[in-house]
CSV table of C-alpha atoms in Angstrom, one decimal:
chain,number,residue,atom,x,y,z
A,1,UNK,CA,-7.1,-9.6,8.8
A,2,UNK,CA,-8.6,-7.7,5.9
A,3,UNK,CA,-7.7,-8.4,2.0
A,4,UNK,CA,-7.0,-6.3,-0.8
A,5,UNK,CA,-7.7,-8.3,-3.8
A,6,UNK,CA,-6.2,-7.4,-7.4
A,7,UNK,CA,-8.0,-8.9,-10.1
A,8,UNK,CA,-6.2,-9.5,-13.8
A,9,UNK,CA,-7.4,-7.9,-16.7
A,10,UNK,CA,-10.5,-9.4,-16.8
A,11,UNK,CA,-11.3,-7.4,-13.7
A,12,UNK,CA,-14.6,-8.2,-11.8
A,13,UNK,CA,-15.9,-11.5,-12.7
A,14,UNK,CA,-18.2,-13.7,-11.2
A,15,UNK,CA,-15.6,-16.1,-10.9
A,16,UNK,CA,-13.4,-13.4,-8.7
A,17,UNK,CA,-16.3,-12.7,-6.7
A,18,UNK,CA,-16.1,-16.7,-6.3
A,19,UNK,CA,-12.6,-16.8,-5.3
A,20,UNK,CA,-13.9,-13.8,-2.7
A,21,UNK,CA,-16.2,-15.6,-1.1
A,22,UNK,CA,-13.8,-18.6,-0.3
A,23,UNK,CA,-11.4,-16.3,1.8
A,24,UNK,CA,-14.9,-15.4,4.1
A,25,UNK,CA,-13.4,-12.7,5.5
A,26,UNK,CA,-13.5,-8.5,4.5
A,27,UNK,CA,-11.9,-7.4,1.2
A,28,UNK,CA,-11.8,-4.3,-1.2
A,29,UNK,CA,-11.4,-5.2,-4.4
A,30,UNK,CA,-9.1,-3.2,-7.2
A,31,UNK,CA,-9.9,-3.9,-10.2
A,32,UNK,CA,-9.7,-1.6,-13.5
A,33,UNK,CA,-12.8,-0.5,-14.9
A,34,UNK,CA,-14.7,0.8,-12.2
A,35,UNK,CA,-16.6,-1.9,-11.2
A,36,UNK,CA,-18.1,-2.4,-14.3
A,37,UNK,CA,-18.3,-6.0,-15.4
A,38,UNK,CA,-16.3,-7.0,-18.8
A,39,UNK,CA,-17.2,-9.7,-21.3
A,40,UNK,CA,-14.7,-12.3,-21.1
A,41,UNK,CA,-14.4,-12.6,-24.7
A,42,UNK,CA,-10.2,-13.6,-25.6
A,43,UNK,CA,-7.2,-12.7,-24.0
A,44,UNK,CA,-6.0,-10.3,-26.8
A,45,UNK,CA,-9.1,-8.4,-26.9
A,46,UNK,CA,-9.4,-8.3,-22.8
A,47,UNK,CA,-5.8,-6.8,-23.0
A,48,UNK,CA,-6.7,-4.5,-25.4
A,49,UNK,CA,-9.8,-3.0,-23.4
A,50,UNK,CA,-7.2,-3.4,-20.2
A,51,UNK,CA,-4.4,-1.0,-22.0
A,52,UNK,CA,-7.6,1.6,-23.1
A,53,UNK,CA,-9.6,1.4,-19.8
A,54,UNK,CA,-6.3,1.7,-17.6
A,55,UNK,CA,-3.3,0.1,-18.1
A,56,UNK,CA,-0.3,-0.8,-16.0
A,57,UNK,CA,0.8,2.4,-14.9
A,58,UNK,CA,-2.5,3.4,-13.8
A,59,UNK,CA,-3.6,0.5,-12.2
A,60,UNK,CA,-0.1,0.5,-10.3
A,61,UNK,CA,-1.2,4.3,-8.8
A,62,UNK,CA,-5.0,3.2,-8.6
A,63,UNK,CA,-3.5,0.5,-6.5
A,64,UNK,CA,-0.8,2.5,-4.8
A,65,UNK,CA,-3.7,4.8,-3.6
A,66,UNK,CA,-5.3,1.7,-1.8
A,67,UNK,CA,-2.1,0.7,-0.2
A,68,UNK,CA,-1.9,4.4,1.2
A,69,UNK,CA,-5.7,4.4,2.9
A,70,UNK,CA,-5.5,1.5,4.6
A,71,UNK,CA,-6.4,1.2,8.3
A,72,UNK,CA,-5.8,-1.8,9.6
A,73,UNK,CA,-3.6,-4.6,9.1
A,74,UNK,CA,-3.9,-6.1,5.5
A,75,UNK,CA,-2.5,-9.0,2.7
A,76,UNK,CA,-3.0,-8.1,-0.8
A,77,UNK,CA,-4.0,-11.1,-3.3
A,78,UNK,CA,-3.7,-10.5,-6.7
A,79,UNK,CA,-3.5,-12.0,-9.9
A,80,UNK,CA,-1.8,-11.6,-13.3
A,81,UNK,CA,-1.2,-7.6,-14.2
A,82,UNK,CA,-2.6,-7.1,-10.5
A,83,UNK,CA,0.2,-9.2,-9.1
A,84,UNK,CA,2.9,-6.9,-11.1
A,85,UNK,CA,1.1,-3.7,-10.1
A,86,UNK,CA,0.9,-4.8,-6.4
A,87,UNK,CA,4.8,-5.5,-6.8
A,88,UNK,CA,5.4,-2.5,-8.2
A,89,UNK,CA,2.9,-0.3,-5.6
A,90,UNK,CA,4.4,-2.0,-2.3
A,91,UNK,CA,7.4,-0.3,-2.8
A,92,UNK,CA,5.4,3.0,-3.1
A,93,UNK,CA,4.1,3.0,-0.3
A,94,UNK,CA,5.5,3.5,3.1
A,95,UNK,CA,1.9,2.6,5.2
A,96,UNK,CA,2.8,-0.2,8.0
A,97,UNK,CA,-0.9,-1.6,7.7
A,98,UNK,CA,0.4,-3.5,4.1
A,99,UNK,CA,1.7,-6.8,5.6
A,100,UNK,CA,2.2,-8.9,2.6
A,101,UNK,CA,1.4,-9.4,-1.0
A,102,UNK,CA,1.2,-12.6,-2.6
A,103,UNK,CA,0.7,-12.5,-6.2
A,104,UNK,CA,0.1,-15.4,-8.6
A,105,UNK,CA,1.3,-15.5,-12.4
A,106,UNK,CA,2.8,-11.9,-12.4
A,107,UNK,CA,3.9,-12.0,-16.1
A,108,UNK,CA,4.8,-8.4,-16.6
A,109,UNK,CA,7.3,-8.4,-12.7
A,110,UNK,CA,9.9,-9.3,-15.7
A,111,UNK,CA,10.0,-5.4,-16.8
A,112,UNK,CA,10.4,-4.6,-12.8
A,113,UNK,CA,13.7,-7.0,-11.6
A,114,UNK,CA,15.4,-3.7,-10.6
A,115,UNK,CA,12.7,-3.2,-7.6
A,116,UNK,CA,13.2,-4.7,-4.3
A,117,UNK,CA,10.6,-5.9,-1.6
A,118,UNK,CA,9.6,-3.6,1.1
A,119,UNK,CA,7.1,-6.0,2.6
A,120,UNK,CA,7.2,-9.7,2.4
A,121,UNK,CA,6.1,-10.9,-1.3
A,122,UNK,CA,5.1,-14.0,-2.2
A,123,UNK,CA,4.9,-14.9,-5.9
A,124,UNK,CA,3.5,-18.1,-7.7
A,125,UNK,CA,4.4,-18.7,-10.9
A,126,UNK,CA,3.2,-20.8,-13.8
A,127,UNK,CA,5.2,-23.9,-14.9
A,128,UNK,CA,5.7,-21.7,-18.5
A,129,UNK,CA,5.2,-18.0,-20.1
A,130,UNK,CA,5.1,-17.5,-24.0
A,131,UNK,CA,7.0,-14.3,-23.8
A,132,UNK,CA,9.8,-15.0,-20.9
A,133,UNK,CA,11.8,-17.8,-18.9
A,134,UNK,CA,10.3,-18.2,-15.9
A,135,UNK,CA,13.2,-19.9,-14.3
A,136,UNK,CA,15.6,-17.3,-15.4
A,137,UNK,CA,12.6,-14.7,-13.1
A,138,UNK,CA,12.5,-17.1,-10.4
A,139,UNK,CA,16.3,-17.1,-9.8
A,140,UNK,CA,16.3,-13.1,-10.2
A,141,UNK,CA,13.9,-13.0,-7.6
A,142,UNK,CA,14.9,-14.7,-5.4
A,143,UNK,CA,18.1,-12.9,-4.6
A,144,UNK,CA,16.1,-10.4,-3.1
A,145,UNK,CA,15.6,-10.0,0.7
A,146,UNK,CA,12.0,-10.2,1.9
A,147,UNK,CA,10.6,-12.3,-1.9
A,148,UNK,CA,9.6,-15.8,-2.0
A,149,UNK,CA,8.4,-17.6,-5.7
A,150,UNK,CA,6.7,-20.9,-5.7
A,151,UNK,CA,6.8,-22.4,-9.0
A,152,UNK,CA,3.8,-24.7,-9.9
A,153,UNK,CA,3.0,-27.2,-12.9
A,154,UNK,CA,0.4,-25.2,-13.8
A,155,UNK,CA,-0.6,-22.8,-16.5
A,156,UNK,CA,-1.4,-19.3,-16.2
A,157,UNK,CA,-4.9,-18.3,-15.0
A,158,UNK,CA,-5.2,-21.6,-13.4
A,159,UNK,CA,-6.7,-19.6,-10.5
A,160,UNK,CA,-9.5,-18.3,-12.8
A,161,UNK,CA,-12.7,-20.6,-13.4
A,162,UNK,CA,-13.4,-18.4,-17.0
A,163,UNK,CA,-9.7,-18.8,-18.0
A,164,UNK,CA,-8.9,-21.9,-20.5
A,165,UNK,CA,-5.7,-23.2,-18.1
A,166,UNK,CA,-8.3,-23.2,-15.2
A,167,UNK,CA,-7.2,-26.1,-13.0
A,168,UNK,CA,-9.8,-27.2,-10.3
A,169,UNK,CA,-7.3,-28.9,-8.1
A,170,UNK,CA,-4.6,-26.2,-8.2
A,171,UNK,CA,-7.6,-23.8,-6.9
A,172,UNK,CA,-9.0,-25.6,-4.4
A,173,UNK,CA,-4.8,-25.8,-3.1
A,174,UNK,CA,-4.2,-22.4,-2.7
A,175,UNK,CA,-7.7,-21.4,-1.6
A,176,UNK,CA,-7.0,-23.7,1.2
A,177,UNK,CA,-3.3,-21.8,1.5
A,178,UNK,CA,-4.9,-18.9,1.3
A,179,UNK,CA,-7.7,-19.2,4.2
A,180,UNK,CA,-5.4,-21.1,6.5
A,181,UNK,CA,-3.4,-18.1,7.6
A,182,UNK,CA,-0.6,-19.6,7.7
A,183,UNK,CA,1.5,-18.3,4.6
C-alpha cells in the first residue's frame, strides 16, 4: 500500500519525517512550502506563514493534484489543515487508486459539513477545540455514509513531537493503528 501523507501547517518537520519512518512503507509527502523546512516558532505565527505561503484553498488543489496522479492503491494520513484539505480534495477527485483518508484533528472540516465522503474517511478528533464543539462535529459527521470519527482525550497536535499537547502514548497508539493495516 503506498501513503500520501498531509502534514499541518508546520509542514516538513523532523518530527513528520519521524512519524514517516514508523509507517516503513512508500509515501509522498504534501506539505505546503515546497519542501522547504519552517521554524517552529508559535502556532499564530506558523498560521500566518501557512495563510501567505499557501493556504487552505491551495493546499486543498495542491493536494487534489496528488489525489489525481496516483497509480496504485493508496491511504492518505494527514493531520490538522491537511486533514480538512484531504476531506475536502477526496471529493474532487474521481481516481479509484484513493482508498481512504484518515485524518487527525481536522479543525477547519467545521466550514465543510455540507460535503459528503466519496471514499471511506476516518477522522480523530481532539477531546476539545477553542474555536468549535467538537461533539456538535462529531454527530454532524457521522450522519454521513462512508465517515467514521474517533474521539480521543487528547489535545490537538498530540500526534506531533514539536507541538506542546504532544502525547507520547497517544502516538505510539495510532502509529501502531496505523502500521497494522487493519483500520
Amino acid at each position: 500500500m503506498h501513503y500520501i501523507i498531509v502534514s499541518d501547517i508546520y509542514g516538513k518537520t523532523p518530527a513528520l519525517h519521524d512519524f514517516c519512518k514508523t509507517l516503513n512503507t512508500q509515501f509522498t509527502l504534501v506539505e505546503p512550502y515546497s519542501g522547504q523546512e519552517q521554524a517552529i516558532e508559535s502556532e499564530e505565527l506558523n498560521y500566518k506563514n501557512f495563510i501567505k505561503a499557501c493556504g487552505h484553498n491551495v493546499y486543498t488543489a495542491m493536494l487534489h493534484k496528488q489525489f489525481d496522479r496516483l497509480t496504485e492503491p493508496t491511504i492518505c494520513i494527514a493531520f490538522s489543515a491537511g486533514a480538512s484539505a484531504a476531506w475536502r480534495a477526496q471529493l474532487l477527485t474521481s481516481n479509484p487508486h484513493l482508498k481512504k483518508v484518515v485524518g487527525f484533528y481536522p479543525s477547519q472540516i467545521r466550514n465543510y459539513l455540507d460535503l459528503d465522503a466519496s471514499v471511506p474517511c476516518e477522522f480523530i478528533f481532539p477531546y476539545d477545540e477553542v474555536h468549535f464543539d467538537v461533539t456538535a462535529v462529531i454527530n454532524e459527521l457521522n450522519k454521513k455514509q462512508n465517515v467514521i470519527c474517533k474521539p480521543t482525550d487528547y489535545c490537538h497536535g498530540f500526534m506531533n513531537k514539536r507541538s506542546l499537547n504532544y502525547n507520547e502514548q497517544a502516538y505510539q497508539y495510532f502509529c501502531n493503528y496505523l502500521t497494522s493495516n487493519d483500520f
